[in-house]
mmCIF file of N, CA and C in Angstrom:
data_model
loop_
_atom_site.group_PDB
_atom_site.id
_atom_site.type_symbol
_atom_site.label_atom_id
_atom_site.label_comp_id
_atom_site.label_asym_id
_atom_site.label_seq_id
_atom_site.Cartn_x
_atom_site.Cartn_y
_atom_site.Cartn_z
ATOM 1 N N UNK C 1 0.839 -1.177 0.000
ATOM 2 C CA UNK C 1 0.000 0.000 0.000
ATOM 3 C C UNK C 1 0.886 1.243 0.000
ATOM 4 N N UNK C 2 0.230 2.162 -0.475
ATOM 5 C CA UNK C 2 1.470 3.425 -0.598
ATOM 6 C C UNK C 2 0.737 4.761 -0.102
ATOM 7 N N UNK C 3 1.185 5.267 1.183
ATOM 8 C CA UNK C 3 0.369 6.279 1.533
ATOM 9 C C UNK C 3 1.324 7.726 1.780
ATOM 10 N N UNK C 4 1.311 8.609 1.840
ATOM 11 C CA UNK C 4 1.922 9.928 1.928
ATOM 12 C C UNK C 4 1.689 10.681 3.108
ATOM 13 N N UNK C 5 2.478 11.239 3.842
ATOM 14 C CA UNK C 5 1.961 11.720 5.371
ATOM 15 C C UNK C 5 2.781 13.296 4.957
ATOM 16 N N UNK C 6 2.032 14.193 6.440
ATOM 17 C CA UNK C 6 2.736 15.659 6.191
ATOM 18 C C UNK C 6 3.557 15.487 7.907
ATOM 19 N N UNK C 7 4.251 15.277 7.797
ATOM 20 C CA UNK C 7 5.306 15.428 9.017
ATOM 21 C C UNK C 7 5.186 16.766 9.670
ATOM 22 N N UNK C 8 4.833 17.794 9.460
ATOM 23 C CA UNK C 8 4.839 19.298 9.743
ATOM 24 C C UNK C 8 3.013 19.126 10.155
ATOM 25 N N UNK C 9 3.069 19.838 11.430
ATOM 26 C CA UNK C 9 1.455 19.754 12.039
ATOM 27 C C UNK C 9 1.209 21.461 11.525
ATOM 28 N N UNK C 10 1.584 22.325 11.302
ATOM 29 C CA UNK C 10 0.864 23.245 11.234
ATOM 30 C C UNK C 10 1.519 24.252 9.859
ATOM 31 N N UNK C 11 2.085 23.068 8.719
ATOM 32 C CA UNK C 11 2.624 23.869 7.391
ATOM 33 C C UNK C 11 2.058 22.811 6.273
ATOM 34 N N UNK C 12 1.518 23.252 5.263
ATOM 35 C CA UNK C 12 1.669 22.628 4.020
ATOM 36 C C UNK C 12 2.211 22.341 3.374
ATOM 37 N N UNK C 13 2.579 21.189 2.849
ATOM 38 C CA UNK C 13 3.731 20.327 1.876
ATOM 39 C C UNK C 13 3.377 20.184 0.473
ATOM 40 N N UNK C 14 3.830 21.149 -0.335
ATOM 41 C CA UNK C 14 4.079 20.764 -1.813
ATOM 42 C C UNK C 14 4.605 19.008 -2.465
ATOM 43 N N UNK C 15 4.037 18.778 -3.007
ATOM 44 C CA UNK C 15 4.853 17.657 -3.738
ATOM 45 C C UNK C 15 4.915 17.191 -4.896
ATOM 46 N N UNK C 16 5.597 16.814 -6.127
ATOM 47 C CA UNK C 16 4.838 16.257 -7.398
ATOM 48 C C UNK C 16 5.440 14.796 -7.179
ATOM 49 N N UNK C 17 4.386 14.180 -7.697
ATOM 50 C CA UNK C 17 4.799 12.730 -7.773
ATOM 51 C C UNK C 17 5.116 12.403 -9.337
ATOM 52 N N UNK C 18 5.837 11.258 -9.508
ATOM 53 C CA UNK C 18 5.956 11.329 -10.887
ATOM 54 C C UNK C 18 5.965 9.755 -11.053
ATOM 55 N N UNK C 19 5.089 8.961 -11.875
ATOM 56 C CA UNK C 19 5.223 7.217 -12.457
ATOM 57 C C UNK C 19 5.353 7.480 -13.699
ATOM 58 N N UNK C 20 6.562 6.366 -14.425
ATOM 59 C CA UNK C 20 6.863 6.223 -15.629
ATOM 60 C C UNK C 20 7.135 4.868 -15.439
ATOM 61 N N UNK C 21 6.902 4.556 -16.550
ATOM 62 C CA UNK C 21 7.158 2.852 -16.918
ATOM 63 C C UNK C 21 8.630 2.993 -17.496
ATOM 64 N N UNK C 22 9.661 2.338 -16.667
ATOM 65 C CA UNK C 22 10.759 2.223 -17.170
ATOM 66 C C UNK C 22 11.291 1.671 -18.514
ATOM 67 N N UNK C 23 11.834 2.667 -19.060
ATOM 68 C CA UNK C 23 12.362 1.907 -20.778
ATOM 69 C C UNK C 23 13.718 1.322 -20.665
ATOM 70 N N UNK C 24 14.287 0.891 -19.469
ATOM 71 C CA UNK C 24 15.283 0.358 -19.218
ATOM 72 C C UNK C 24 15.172 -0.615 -18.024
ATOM 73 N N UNK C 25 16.165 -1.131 -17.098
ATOM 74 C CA UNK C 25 15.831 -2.366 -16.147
ATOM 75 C C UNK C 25 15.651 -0.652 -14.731
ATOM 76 N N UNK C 26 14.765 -1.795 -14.282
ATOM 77 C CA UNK C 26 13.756 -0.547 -13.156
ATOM 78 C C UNK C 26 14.679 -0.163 -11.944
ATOM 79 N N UNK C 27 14.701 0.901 -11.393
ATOM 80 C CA UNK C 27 15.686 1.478 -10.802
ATOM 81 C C UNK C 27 14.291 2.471 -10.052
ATOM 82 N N UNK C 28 14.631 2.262 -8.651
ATOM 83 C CA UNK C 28 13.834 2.388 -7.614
ATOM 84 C C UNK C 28 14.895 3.671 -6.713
ATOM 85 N N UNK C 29 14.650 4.796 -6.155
ATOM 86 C CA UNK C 29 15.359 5.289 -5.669
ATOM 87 C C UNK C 29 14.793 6.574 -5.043
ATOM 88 N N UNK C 30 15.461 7.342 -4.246
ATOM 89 C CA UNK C 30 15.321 8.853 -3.933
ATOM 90 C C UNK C 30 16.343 9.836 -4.752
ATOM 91 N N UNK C 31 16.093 10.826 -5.311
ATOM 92 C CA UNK C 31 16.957 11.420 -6.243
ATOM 93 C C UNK C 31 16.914 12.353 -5.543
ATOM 94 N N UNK C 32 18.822 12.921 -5.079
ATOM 95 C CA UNK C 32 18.890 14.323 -4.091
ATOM 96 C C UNK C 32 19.677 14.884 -5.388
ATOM 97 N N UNK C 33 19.168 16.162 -5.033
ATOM 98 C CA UNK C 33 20.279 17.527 -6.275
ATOM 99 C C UNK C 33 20.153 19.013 -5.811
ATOM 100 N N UNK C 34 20.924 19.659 -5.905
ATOM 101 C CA UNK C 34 20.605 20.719 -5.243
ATOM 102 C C UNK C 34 20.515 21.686 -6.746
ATOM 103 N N UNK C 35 19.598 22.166 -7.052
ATOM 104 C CA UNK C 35 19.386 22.893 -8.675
ATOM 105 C C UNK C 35 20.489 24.142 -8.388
ATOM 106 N N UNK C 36 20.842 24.756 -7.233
ATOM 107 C CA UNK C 36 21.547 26.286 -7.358
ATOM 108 C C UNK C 36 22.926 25.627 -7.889
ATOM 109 N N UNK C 37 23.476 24.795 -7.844
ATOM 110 C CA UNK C 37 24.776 24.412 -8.541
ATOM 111 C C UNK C 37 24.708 23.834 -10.292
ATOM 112 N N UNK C 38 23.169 23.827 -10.489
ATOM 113 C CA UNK C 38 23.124 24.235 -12.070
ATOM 114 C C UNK C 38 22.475 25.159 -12.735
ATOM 115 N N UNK C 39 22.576 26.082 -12.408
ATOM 116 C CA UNK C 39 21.916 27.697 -12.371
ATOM 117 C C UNK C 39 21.996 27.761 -13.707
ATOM 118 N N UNK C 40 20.381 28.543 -14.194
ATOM 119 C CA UNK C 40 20.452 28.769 -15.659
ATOM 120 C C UNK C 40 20.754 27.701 -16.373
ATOM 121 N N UNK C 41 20.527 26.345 -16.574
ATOM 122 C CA UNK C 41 20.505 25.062 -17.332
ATOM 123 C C UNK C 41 20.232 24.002 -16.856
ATOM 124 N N UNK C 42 19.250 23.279 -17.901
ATOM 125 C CA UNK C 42 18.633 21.951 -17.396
ATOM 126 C C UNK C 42 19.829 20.829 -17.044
ATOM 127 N N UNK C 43 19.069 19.991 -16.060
ATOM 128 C CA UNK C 43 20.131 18.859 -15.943
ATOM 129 C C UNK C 43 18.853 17.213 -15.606
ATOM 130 N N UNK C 44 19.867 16.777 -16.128
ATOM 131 C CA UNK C 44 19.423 15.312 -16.117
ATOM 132 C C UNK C 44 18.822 14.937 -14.718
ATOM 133 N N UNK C 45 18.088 14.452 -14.064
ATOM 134 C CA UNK C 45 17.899 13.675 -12.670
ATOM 135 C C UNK C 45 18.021 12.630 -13.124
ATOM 136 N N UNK C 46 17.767 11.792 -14.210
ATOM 137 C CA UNK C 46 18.300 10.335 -14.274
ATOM 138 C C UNK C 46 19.871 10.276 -14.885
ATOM 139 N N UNK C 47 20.371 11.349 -14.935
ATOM 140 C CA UNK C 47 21.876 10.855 -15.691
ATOM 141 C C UNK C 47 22.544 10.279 -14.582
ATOM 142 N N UNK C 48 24.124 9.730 -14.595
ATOM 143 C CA UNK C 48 24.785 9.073 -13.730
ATOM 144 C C UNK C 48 25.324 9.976 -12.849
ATOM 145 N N UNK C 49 26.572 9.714 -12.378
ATOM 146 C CA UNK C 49 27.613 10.387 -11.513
ATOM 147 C C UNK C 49 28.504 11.776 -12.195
ATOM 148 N N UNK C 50 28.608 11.298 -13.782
ATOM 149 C CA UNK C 50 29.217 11.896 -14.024
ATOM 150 C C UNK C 50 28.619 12.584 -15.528
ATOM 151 N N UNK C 51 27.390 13.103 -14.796
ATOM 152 C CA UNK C 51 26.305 14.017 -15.649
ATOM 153 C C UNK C 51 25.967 13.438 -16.879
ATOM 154 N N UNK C 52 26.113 11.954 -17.287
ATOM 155 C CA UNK C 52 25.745 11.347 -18.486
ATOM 156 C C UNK C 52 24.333 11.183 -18.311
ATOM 157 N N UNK C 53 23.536 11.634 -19.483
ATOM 158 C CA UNK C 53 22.012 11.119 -19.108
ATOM 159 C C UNK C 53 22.118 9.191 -20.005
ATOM 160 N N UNK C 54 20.880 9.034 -19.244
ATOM 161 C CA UNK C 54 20.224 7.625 -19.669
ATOM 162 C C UNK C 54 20.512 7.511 -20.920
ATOM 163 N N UNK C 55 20.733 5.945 -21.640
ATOM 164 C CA UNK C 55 20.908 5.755 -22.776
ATOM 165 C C UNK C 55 19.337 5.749 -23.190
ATOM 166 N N UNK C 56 18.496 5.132 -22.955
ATOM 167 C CA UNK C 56 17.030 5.142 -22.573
ATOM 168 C C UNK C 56 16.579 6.276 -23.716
ATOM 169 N N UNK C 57 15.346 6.424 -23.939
ATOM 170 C CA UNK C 57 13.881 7.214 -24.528
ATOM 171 C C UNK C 57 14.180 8.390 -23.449
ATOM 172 N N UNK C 58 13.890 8.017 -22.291
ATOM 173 C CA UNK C 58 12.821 8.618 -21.286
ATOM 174 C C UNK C 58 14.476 9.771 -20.176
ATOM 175 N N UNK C 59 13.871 10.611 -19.931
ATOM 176 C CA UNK C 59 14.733 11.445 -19.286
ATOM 177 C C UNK C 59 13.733 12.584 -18.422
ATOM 178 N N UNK C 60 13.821 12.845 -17.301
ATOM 179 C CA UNK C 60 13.520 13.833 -16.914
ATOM 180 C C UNK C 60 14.646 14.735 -16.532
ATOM 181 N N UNK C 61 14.229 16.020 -17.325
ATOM 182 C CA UNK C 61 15.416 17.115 -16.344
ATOM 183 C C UNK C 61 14.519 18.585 -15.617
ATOM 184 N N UNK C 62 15.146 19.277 -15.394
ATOM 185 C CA UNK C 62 15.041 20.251 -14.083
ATOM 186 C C UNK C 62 16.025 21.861 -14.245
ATOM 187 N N UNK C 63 15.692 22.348 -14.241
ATOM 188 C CA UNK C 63 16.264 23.772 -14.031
ATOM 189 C C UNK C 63 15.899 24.567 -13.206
ATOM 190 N N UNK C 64 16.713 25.263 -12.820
ATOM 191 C CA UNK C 64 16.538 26.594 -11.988
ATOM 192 C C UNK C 64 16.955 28.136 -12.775
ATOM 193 N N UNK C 65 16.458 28.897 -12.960
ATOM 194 C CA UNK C 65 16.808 29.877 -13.704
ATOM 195 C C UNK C 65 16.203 31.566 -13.520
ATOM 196 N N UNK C 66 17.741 32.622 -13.711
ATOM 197 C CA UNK C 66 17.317 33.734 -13.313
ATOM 198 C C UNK C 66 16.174 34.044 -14.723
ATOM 199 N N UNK C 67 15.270 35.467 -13.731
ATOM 200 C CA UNK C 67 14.461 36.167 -15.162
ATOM 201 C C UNK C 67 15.134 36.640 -15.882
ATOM 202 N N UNK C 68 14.922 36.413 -17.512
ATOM 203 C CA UNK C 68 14.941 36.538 -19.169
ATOM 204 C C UNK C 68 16.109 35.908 -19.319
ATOM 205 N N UNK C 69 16.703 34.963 -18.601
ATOM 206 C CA UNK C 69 16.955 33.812 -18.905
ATOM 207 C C UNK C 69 16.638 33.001 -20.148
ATOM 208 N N UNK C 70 17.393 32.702 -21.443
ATOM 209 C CA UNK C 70 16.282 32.295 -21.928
ATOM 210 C C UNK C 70 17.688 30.641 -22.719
ATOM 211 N N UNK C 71 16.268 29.748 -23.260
ATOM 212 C CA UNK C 71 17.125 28.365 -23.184
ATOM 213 C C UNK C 71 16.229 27.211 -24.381
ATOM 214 N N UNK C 72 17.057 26.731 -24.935
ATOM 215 C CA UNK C 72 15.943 25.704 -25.763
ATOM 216 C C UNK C 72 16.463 24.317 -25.405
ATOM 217 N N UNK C 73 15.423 23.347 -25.406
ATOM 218 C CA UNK C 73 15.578 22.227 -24.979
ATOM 219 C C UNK C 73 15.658 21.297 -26.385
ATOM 220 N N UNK C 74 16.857 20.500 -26.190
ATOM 221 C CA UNK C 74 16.607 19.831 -27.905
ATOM 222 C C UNK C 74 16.960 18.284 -27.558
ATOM 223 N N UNK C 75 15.924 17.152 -27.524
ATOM 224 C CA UNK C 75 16.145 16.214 -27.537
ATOM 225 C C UNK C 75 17.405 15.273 -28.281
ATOM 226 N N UNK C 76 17.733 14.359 -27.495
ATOM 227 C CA UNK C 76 18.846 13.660 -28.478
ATOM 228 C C UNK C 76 18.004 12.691 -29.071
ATOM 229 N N UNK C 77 16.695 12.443 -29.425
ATOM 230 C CA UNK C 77 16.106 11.560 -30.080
ATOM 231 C C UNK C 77 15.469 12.207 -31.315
ATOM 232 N N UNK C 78 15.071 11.252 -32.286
ATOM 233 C CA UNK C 78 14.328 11.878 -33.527
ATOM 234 C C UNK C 78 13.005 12.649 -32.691
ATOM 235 N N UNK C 79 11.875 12.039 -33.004
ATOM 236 C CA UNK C 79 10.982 11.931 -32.337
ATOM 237 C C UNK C 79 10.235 12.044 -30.771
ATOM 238 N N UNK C 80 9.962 12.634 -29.965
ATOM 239 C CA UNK C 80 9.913 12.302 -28.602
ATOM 240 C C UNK C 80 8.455 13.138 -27.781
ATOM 241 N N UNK C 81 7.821 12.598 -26.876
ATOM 242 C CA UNK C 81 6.882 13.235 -26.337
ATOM 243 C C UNK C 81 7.149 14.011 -25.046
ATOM 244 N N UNK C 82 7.263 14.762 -25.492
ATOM 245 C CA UNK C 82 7.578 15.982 -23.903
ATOM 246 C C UNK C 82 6.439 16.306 -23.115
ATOM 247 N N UNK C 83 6.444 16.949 -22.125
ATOM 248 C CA UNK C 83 5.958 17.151 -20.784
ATOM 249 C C UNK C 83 6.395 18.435 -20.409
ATOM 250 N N UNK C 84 6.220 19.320 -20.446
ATOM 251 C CA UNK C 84 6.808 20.333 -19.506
ATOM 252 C C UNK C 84 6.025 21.121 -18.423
ATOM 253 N N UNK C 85 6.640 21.377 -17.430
ATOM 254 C CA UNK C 85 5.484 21.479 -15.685
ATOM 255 C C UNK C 85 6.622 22.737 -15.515
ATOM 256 N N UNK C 86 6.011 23.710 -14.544
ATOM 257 C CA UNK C 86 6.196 25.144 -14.096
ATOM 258 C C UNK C 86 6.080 24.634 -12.674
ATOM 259 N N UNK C 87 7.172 24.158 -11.902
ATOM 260 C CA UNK C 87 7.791 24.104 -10.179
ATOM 261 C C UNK C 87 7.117 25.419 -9.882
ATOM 262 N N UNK C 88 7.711 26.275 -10.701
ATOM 263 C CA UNK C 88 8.055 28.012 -9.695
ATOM 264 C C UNK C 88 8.358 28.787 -10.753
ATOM 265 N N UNK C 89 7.461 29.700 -10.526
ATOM 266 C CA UNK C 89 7.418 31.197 -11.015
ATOM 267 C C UNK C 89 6.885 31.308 -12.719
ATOM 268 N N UNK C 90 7.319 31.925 -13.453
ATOM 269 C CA UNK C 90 6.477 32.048 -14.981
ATOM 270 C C UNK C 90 7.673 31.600 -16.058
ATOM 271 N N UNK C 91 6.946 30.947 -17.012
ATOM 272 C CA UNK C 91 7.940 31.088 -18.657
ATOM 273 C C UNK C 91 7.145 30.877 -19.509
ATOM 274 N N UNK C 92 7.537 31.015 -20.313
ATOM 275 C CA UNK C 92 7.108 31.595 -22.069
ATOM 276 C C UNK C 92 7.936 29.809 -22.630
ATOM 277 N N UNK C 93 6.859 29.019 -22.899
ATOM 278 C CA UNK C 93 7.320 27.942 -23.783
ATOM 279 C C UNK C 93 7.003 28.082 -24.697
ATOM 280 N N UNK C 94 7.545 27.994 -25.799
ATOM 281 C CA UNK C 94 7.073 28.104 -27.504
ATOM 282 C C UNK C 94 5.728 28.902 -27.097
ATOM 283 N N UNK C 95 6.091 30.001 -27.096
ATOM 284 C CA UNK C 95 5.091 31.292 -27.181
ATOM 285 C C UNK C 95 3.789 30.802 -26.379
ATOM 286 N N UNK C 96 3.892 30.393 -25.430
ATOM 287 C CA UNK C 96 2.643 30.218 -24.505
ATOM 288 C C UNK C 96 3.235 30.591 -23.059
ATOM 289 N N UNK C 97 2.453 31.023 -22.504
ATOM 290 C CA UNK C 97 2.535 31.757 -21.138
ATOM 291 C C UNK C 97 2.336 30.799 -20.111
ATOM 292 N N UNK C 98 3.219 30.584 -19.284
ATOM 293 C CA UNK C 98 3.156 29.483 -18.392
ATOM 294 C C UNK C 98 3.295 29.782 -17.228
ATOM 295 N N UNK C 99 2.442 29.618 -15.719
ATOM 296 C CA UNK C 99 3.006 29.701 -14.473
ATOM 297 C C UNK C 99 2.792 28.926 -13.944
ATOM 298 N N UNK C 100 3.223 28.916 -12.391
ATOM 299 C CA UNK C 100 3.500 27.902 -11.697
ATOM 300 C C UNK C 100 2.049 26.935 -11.267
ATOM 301 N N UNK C 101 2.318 25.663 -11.874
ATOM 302 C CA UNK C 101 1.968 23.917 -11.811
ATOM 303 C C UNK C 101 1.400 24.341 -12.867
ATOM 304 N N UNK C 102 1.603 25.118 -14.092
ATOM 305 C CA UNK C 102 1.120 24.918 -15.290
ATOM 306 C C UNK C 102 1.547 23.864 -16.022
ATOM 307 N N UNK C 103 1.078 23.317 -17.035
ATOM 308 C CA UNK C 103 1.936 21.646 -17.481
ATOM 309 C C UNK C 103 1.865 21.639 -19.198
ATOM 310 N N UNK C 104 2.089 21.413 -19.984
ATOM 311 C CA UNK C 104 2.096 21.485 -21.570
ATOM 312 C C UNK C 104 2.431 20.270 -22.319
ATOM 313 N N UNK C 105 1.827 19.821 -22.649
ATOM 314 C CA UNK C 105 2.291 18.480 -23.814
ATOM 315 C C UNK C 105 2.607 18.662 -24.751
ATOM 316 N N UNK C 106 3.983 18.111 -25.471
ATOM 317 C CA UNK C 106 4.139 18.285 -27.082
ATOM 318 C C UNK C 106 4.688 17.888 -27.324
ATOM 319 N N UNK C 107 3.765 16.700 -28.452
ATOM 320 C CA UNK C 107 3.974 15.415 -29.208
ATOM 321 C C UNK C 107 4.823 15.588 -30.275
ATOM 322 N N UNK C 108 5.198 14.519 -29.952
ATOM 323 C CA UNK C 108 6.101 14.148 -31.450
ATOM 324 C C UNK C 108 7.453 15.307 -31.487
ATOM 325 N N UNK C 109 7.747 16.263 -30.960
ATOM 326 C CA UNK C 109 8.643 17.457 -30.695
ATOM 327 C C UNK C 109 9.629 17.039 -30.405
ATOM 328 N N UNK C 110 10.781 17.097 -30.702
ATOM 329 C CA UNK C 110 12.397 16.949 -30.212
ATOM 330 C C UNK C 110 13.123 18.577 -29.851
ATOM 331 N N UNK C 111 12.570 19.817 -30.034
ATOM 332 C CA UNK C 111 12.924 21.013 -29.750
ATOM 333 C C UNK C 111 12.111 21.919 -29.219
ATOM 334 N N UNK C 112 12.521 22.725 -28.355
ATOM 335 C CA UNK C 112 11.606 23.921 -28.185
ATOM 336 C C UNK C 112 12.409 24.911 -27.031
ATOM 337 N N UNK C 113 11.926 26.098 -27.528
ATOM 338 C CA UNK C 113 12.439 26.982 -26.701
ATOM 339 C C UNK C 113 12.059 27.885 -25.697
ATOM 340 N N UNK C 114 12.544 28.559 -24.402
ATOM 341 C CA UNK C 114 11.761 28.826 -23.639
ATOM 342 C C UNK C 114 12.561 29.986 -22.987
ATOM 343 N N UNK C 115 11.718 30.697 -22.081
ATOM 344 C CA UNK C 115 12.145 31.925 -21.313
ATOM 345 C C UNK C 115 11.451 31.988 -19.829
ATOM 346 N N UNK C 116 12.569 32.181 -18.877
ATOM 347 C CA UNK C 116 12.276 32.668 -17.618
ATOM 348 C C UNK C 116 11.730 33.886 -17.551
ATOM 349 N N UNK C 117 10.637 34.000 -17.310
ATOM 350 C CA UNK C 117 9.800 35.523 -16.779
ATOM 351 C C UNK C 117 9.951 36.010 -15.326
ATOM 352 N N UNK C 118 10.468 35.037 -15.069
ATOM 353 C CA UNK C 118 10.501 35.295 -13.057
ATOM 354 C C UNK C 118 11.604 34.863 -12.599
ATOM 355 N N UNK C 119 12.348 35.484 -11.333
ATOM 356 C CA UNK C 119 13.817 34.758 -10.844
ATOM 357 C C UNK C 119 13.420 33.412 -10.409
ATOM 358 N N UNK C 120 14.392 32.726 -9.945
ATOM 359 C CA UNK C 120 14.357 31.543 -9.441
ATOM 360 C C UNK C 120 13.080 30.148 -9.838
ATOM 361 N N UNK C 121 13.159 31.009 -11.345
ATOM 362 C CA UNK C 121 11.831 29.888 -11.994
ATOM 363 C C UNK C 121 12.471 28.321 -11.960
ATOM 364 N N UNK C 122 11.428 27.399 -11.692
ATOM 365 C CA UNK C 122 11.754 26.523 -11.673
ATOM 366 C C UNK C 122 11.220 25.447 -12.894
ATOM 367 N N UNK C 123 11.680 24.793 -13.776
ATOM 368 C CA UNK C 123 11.424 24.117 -15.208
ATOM 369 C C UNK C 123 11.373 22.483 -15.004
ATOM 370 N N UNK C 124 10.092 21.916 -15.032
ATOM 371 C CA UNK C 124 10.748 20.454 -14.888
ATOM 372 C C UNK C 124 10.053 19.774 -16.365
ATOM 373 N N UNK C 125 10.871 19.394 -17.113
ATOM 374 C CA UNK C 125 11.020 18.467 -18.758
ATOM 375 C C UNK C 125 10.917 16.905 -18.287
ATOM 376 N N UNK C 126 9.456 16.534 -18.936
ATOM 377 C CA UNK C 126 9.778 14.793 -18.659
ATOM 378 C C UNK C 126 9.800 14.439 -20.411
ATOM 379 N N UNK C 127 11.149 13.502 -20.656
ATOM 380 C CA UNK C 127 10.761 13.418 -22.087
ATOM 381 C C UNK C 127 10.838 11.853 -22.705
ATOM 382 N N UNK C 128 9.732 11.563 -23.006
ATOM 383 C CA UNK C 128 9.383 10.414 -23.530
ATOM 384 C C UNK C 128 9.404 9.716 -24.947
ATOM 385 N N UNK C 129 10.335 8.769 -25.571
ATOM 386 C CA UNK C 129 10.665 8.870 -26.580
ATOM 387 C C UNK C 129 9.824 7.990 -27.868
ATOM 388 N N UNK C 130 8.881 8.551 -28.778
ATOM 389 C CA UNK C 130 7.797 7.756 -29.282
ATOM 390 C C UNK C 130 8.335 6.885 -29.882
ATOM 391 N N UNK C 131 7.494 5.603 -29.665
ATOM 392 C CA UNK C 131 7.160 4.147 -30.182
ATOM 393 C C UNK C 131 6.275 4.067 -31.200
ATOM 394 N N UNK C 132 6.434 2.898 -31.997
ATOM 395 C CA UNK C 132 5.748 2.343 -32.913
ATOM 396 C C UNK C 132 4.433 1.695 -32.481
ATOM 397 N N UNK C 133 5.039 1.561 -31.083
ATOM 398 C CA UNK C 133 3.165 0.912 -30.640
ATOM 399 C C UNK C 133 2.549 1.514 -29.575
ATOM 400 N N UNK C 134 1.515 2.298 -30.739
ATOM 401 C CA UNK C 134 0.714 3.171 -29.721
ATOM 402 C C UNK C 134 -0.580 2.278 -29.589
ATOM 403 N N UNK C 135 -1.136 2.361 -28.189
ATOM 404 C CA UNK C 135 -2.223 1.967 -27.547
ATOM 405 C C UNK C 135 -3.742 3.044 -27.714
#
């Protein structure tokens, strides 16, 4: 059974949860990173030790970034289904106005570009790499 508790009696706890069906052998874990040591650029949460991302489809990354900041995300795959979610504060994804827990889908896309409207915006990219067998 899987249940979620707020440890804090008198504060509210943010959280996003995230399930993906692994495109590689399943790897169960807590992922620590501190984003101010990659200021202004996305980074892998599934890459290794030594900032390699997944050979894998599937990648989520993360940024932290000052306002007009600005950054394009370009898949290393042909093809791929992105995700993009607003942590914190505002951006401009391919000309759409985004704030915070705003979320955007876009299929089939391997590029796109984006802008921090707010300091300490926070960017989280889940990117999923399309298959031949769609359900």
């Amino acid at each position: 059974m899987y249940s979620v508790s707020n440890p804090f009696e008198n504060d509210w706890v943010k959280f996003l949860h995230i399930g993906l069906c692994p495109a590689g052998p399943y790897q169960n874990g807590k992922i620590s990173f501190k984003a101010h040591q990659y200021k202004n650029k996305l980074f892998s949460l599934l890459a290794d030790k030594n900032d390699t991302p997944p050979p894998s489809s599937q990648d989520i990354l993360i940024g932290n970034f000052d306002g007009r900041e600005k950054g394009v995300f370009t898949s290393k795959h042909a093809a791929t289904n992105i995700f993009v979610f607003v942590i914190e504060g505002a951006f401009e994804v391919q000309n759409r106005l985004m704030e915070q827990r705003d979320g955007l889908a876009l299929y089939e896309a391997n590029t796109f570009d984006f802008e921090a409207l707010s300091n300490n915006a926070i960017l989280l990219i889940i990117e999923q790499g399309v298959t031949t067998n769609h359900i």
